[in-house]
Amino acid sequence: AVKHQKPLLVHDPNAHDTIIEILSKNYDGPLPNVVIHCFTGTQDNIKAYVEKGFYIGITGYICKEKYGQEIRDAIKSGVLPLNRIALQSNAPFMLPSVPDKDIDPVSAMLLEYC
């Protein structure tokens, strides 16, 4: 990714410290754009990533009442600036918590077949 300056998608399931360590090393050139895919961490994690210029991948996880609160708070407080958000579906694994009756017909059809 560094050699060809291709975007780097990094999946960070509970590996924040390791990811920061790896991506803080000196490489043969600058890091390309980095997206922390399917982010589920803390506001402190967000701060560290944003300070490095990384994008934060937000999925339907943000809609989950309990688990998405940290991300919603980070956006509201400005810890996660809007220009650092990469919207991701990560479907069908990170669905928002929505009652079946509220799902639009197209999404319902996709969920049925995915």
PDB file of C-alpha atoms in Angstrom, residues 2 7 38-39 62 71 75 77 79 88 98 111:
ATOM      1  CA  VAL A   2       2.841   2.398   0.818  1.00  0.00           C
ATOM      2  CA  PRO A   7      -5.730   3.178   0.297  1.00  0.00           C
ATOM      3  CA  CYS A  38     -15.894  -1.151  10.858  1.00  0.00           C
ATOM      4  CA  PHE A  39     -14.805   0.900  13.877  1.00  0.00           C
ATOM      5  CA  ILE A  62     -23.698   3.409  15.254  1.00  0.00           C
ATOM      6  CA  ILE A  71     -19.339   6.816  18.358  1.00  0.00           C
ATOM      7  CA  ILE A  75     -19.436  12.856  16.465  1.00  0.00           C
ATOM      8  CA  SER A  77     -18.588  16.472  20.541  1.00  0.00           C
ATOM      9  CA  VAL A  79     -13.871  14.274  18.526  1.00  0.00           C
ATOM     10  CA  GLN A  88     -19.610   1.613   5.354  1.00  0.00           C
ATOM     11  CA  VAL A  98     -34.443  -1.505  13.440  1.00  0.00           C
ATOM     12  CA  LEU A 111     -31.497  -8.893   3.859  1.00  0.00           C
TER      13      LEU A 111
END
